[in-house]
GROMACS .gro file of C-alpha atoms in nm:
model
  238
    1MET     CA    1  -0.025  -0.012   0.008
    2ARG     CA    2   0.104   0.320  -0.073
    3PHE     CA    3   0.069   0.653   0.089
    4GLU     CA    4   0.201   0.986   0.193
    5ILE     CA    5   0.253   1.186   0.543
    6GLU     CA    6   0.088   1.509   0.431
    7GLU     CA    7   0.119   1.696   0.713
    8THR     CA    8   0.434   1.651   1.009
    9VAL     CA    9   0.418   1.877   1.286
   10ARG     CA   10   0.657   1.750   1.616
   11GLY     CA   11   0.759   1.921   1.912
   12PRO     CA   12   1.093   2.104   2.040
   13GLU     CA   13   1.099   1.798   2.332
   14THR     CA   14   0.940   1.496   2.119
   15PRO     CA   15   1.164   1.157   2.290
   16ASP     CA   16   1.364   0.883   2.062
   17LEU     CA   17   1.015   0.685   1.919
   18LYS     CA   18   1.231   0.370   1.805
   19SER     CA   19   1.259   0.344   1.465
   20ASN     CA   20   0.959   0.171   1.387
   21LEU     CA   21   0.809   0.516   1.350
   22ASP     CA   22   1.021   0.560   1.070
   23GLU     CA   23   0.781   0.750   0.787
   24GLU     CA   24   0.763   0.472   0.602
   25LEU     CA   25   0.647   0.166   0.867
   26VAL     CA   26   0.413   0.411   1.020
   27ILE     CA   27   0.062   0.235   0.860
   28LYS     CA   28   0.234  -0.106   1.033
   29GLU     CA   29   0.290   0.064   1.326
   30ILE     CA   30  -0.038   0.194   1.386
   31ASP     CA   31  -0.204  -0.149   1.258
   32ALA     CA   32   0.008  -0.407   1.525
   33LEU     CA   33  -0.103  -0.192   1.761
   34ILE     CA   34  -0.432  -0.158   1.635
   35ALA     CA   35  -0.435  -0.574   1.660
   36ARG     CA   36  -0.283  -0.573   1.994
   37PRO     CA   37  -0.595  -0.581   2.236
   38GLU     CA   38  -0.354  -0.518   2.551
   39SER     CA   39  -0.214  -0.115   2.401
   40PHE     CA   40  -0.536  -0.028   2.429
   41LEU     CA   41  -0.657   0.290   2.684
   42GLY     CA   42  -0.930   0.434   2.576
   43GLU     CA   43  -1.138   0.575   2.333
   44GLY     CA   44  -1.374   0.880   2.295
   45LYS     CA   45  -1.678   0.993   1.952
   46THR     CA   46  -1.398   0.990   1.711
   47ALA     CA   47  -1.023   0.856   1.840
   48GLU     CA   48  -0.901   0.574   2.027
   49VAL     CA   49  -0.517   0.564   2.209
   50ARG     CA   50  -0.373   0.349   2.223
   51ILE     CA   51   0.034   0.284   2.393
   52MET     CA   52   0.306   0.289   2.188
   53SER     CA   53   0.479  -0.043   2.119
   54GLY     CA   54   0.874   0.024   2.220
   55ASN     CA   55   0.772   0.321   2.437
   56GLU     CA   56   0.478   0.225   2.749
   57ASN     CA   57   0.590   0.643   2.810
   58CYS     CA   58   0.437   0.762   2.530
   59CYS     CA   59   0.061   0.742   2.382
   60MET     CA   60  -0.073   0.774   2.033
   61LYS     CA   61  -0.462   0.915   1.896
   62ILE     CA   62  -0.547   0.745   1.604
   63VAL     CA   63  -0.834   0.852   1.401
   64ASP     CA   64  -0.861   0.632   1.102
   65ASP     CA   65  -1.111   0.649   0.845
   66ILE     CA   66  -1.169   0.214   0.893
   67ARG     CA   67  -1.304   0.295   1.192
   68LEU     CA   68  -1.496   0.576   1.106
   69ASN     CA   69  -1.664   0.440   0.905
   70LYS     CA   70  -1.793   0.110   1.129
   71LEU     CA   71  -1.934   0.393   1.390
   72TYR     CA   72  -2.150   0.659   1.136
   73ASP     CA   73  -2.338   0.609   0.853
   74THR     CA   74  -2.340   0.931   0.741
   75ASP     CA   75  -2.252   1.237   0.986
   76ARG     CA   76  -1.994   1.223   1.133
   77PRO     CA   77  -1.884   1.420   1.486
   78ARG     CA   78  -1.729   1.710   1.412
   79TYR     CA   79  -1.355   1.683   1.557
   80ASN     CA   80  -1.025   1.883   1.554
   81SER     CA   81  -0.721   1.799   1.301
   82GLU     CA   82  -0.429   1.653   1.526
   83LYS     CA   83  -0.255   1.965   1.419
   84VAL     CA   84  -0.529   2.178   1.570
   85GLU     CA   85  -0.507   1.944   1.848
   86PHE     CA   86  -0.104   1.959   1.879
   87ASP     CA   87  -0.137   2.323   1.959
   88LEU     CA   88  -0.397   2.321   2.172
   89LEU     CA   89  -0.210   2.094   2.329
   90GLN     CA   90   0.090   2.260   2.338
   91GLN     CA   91  -0.054   2.586   2.499
   92ALA     CA   92  -0.210   2.447   2.745
   93HIS     CA   93   0.049   2.237   2.858
   94ALA     CA   94   0.285   2.608   2.894
   95ILE     CA   95   0.000   2.618   3.170
   96SER     CA   96  -0.057   2.367   3.371
   97GLY     CA   97   0.022   2.388   3.765
   98LYS     CA   98  -0.139   2.205   3.976
   99VAL     CA   99  -0.329   2.070   3.646
  100LYS     CA  100  -0.141   1.871   3.409
  101VAL     CA  101  -0.269   1.797   3.009
  102PRO     CA  102   0.034   1.545   2.810
  103ARG     CA  103   0.306   1.697   2.652
  104PRO     CA  104   0.251   1.665   2.269
  105TYR     CA  105   0.528   1.552   2.090
  106LEU     CA  106   0.434   1.439   1.671
  107ALA     CA  107   0.127   1.530   1.470
  108TRP     CA  108   0.102   1.358   1.155
  109LYS     CA  109  -0.161   1.345   0.863
  110ILE     CA  110  -0.122   1.042   0.672
  111HIS     CA  111  -0.362   0.959   0.368
  112THR     CA  112  -0.318   0.615   0.196
  113ASP     CA  113  -0.317   0.548  -0.262
  114THR     CA  114  -0.723   0.321  -0.143
  115ASP     CA  115  -0.822   0.673   0.030
  116ARG     CA  116  -0.770   0.552   0.332
  117GLN     CA  117  -0.667   0.899   0.580
  118ILE     CA  118  -0.551   0.899   0.926
  119GLY     CA  119  -0.481   1.187   1.175
  120VAL     CA  120  -0.190   1.087   1.447
  121LEU     CA  121  -0.109   1.260   1.730
  122VAL     CA  122   0.165   1.115   2.009
  123MET     CA  123   0.214   1.264   2.299
  124GLU     CA  124   0.319   1.188   2.645
  125ARG     CA  125   0.158   0.863   2.860
  126LEU     CA  126  -0.016   0.980   3.232
  127PRO     CA  127   0.023   0.781   3.542
  128ALA     CA  128  -0.331   0.786   3.598
  129PHE     CA  129  -0.637   0.688   3.497
  130SER     CA  130  -0.939   0.838   3.423
  131LEU     CA  131  -1.335   0.964   3.641
  132LYS     CA  132  -1.527   0.748   3.422
  133GLN     CA  133  -1.285   0.439   3.521
  134ILE     CA  134  -1.402   0.565   3.894
  135HIS     CA  135  -1.731   0.510   3.861
  136GLU     CA  136  -1.623   0.115   3.710
  137GLY     CA  137  -1.550   0.017   4.063
  138ALA     CA  138  -1.156   0.144   4.009
  139ARG     CA  139  -1.030   0.293   4.333
  140LEU     CA  140  -0.934   0.664   4.406
  141PRO     CA  141  -0.585   0.722   4.571
  142LYS     CA  142  -0.562   0.753   4.913
  143GLY     CA  143  -0.630   1.050   5.068
  144PHE     CA  144  -0.807   1.157   4.782
  145ASN     CA  145  -0.965   1.537   4.838
  146ILE     CA  146  -1.271   1.587   4.639
  147GLN     CA  147  -1.301   1.934   4.707
  148THR     CA  148  -0.931   2.077   4.625
  149PHE     CA  149  -0.921   1.808   4.339
  150PHE     CA  150  -1.232   1.992   4.170
  151SER     CA  151  -1.104   2.376   4.292
  152ASP     CA  152  -0.751   2.234   4.106
  153LEU     CA  153  -0.911   2.158   3.750
  154ARG     CA  154  -1.178   2.471   3.809
  155GLU     CA  155  -0.887   2.719   3.928
  156TYR     CA  156  -0.705   2.582   3.541
  157LEU     CA  157  -1.040   2.565   3.318
  158GLU     CA  158  -0.988   2.996   3.430
  159ARG     CA  159  -0.606   3.077   3.315
  160LEU     CA  160  -0.771   2.824   3.008
  161HIS     CA  161  -1.039   3.066   2.944
  162SER     CA  162  -0.887   3.398   3.078
  163GLU     CA  163  -0.471   3.370   2.934
  164LEU     CA  164  -0.583   3.149   2.598
  165ASN     CA  165  -0.883   3.206   2.539
  166ILE     CA  166  -0.919   2.836   2.509
  167HIS     CA  167  -1.240   2.627   2.607
  168HIS     CA  168  -1.179   2.254   2.622
  169ARG     CA  169  -1.575   2.243   2.503
  170ASP     CA  170  -1.599   1.800   2.636
  171ILE     CA  171  -1.581   1.815   3.013
  172ALA     CA  172  -1.662   1.423   3.083
  173GLU     CA  173  -1.551   1.174   3.338
  174GLY     CA  174  -1.373   1.008   3.072
  175ASN     CA  175  -1.102   1.346   3.015
  176ILE     CA  176  -1.069   1.366   3.312
  177LEU     CA  177  -0.793   1.206   3.484
  178VAL     CA  178  -0.673   1.127   3.855
  179ASP     CA  179  -0.286   1.079   3.922
  180LYS     CA  180  -0.225   0.707   4.050
  181ASN     CA  181  -0.042   0.861   4.260
  182THR     CA  182  -0.066   1.136   4.428
  183GLY     CA  183  -0.484   1.246   4.312
  184ALA     CA  184  -0.408   1.477   4.138
  185PRO     CA  185  -0.583   1.628   3.896
  186TYR     CA  186  -0.494   1.561   3.508
  187LEU     CA  187  -0.704   1.727   3.210
  188ILE     CA  188  -0.670   1.520   2.846
  189ASP     CA  189  -0.857   1.508   2.478
  190PHE     CA  190  -0.844   1.854   2.276
  191GLY     CA  191  -1.040   1.736   1.990
  192ASP     CA  192  -1.389   1.955   2.053
  193SER     CA  193  -1.167   2.211   2.189
  194ALA     CA  194  -1.154   2.595   2.057
  195ALA     CA  195  -1.027   2.874   2.084
  196ALA     CA  196  -1.251   3.199   2.123
  197TRP     CA  197  -1.305   3.537   1.968
  198PRO     CA  198  -1.338   3.825   2.196
  199GLY     CA  199  -1.732   3.797   2.236
  200GLU     CA  200  -1.817   3.477   2.070
  201ASN     CA  201  -2.016   3.248   2.123
  202VAL     CA  202  -1.740   2.969   2.148
  203TYR     CA  203  -2.032   2.671   2.264
  204LYS     CA  204  -2.190   2.717   1.908
  205SER     CA  205  -2.166   2.584   1.586
  206LYS     CA  206  -2.284   2.857   1.292
  207ASP     CA  207  -2.346   2.732   0.921
  208THR     CA  208  -2.265   3.049   0.754
  209PHE     CA  209  -2.583   3.129   0.748
  210GLY     CA  210  -2.518   3.191   1.109
  211ARG     CA  211  -2.768   2.895   1.201
  212THR     CA  212  -2.672   2.685   1.478
  213LEU     CA  213  -2.502   2.384   1.392
  214HIS     CA  214  -2.408   2.214   1.753
  215ASN     CA  215  -2.428   2.332   2.132
  216TYR     CA  216  -2.104   2.236   2.340
  217PRO     CA  217  -2.102   2.182   2.731
  218GLU     CA  218  -2.038   2.449   2.889
  219ASP     CA  219  -1.704   2.376   3.068
  220ASN     CA  220  -1.764   2.503   3.449
  221ARG     CA  221  -2.123   2.397   3.449
  222ALA     CA  222  -1.973   2.070   3.302
  223LEU     CA  223  -1.754   2.043   3.589
  224ASN     CA  224  -1.994   2.093   3.854
  225ASP     CA  225  -2.156   1.858   3.704
  226VAL     CA  226  -1.900   1.591   3.684
  227GLN     CA  227  -1.840   1.698   4.071
  228LYS     CA  228  -2.165   1.577   4.153
  229ARG     CA  229  -2.212   1.259   3.966
  230LEU     CA  230  -1.888   1.179   4.158
  231SER     CA  231  -1.918   1.313   4.532
  232PHE     CA  232  -2.262   1.022   4.512
  233LEU     CA  233  -2.012   0.771   4.495
  234PRO     CA  234  -1.953   0.515   4.755
  235GLN     CA  235  -1.548   0.531   4.844
  236LEU     CA  236  -1.591   0.901   4.848
  237THR     CA  237  -1.979   0.897   5.119
  238LYS     CA  238  -1.800   0.632   5.354
   0.00000   0.00000   0.00000
């Protein structure tokens, strides 16, 4: 199969990603990862995330036409290109403090001769599990403080909004992680995120005629809902 890497974005602190991520072999690497169940970390509306073989400190977010065609017969959900998400992650990572954001390393847009399109985002793998996993039975770290956890997230979102004009727009249990050792928060998946122009309602997507195409959840309101749902878990109410 012939393919073309249409666009490559590389961060300034990209680690050694092993020779199997050479441009000539990247399709084989992606297909090999997808075939390995143990590499699976998570998935969303459009992408799945896999642990990289040969470098377990990195993971790959993969948006693949083959998967999307299986999930959606007609209209696919909107999502950022790998380059846009890379840029948003770089900015968000730069202001991370108590709340961590994964460092992006590499982004590829690939187009094959069979018209298969693949977006790849290589980024830092975080030592954490999601609040979704907590709801499914994973145990919170000892000493976890729900008030501090969400206070830190609100403070970070305020910085994200005021300093960078970036709005996450997909605050949910699957996109908020808990450090396995310290209980500190992480925020992931900027696939729906956007930078707002002054006066723009970034939570409404409109067409050229001004008609609303999609409503996104407002960050702080969505975070409040996530906290309420978590607070009812038995391990936090004992």
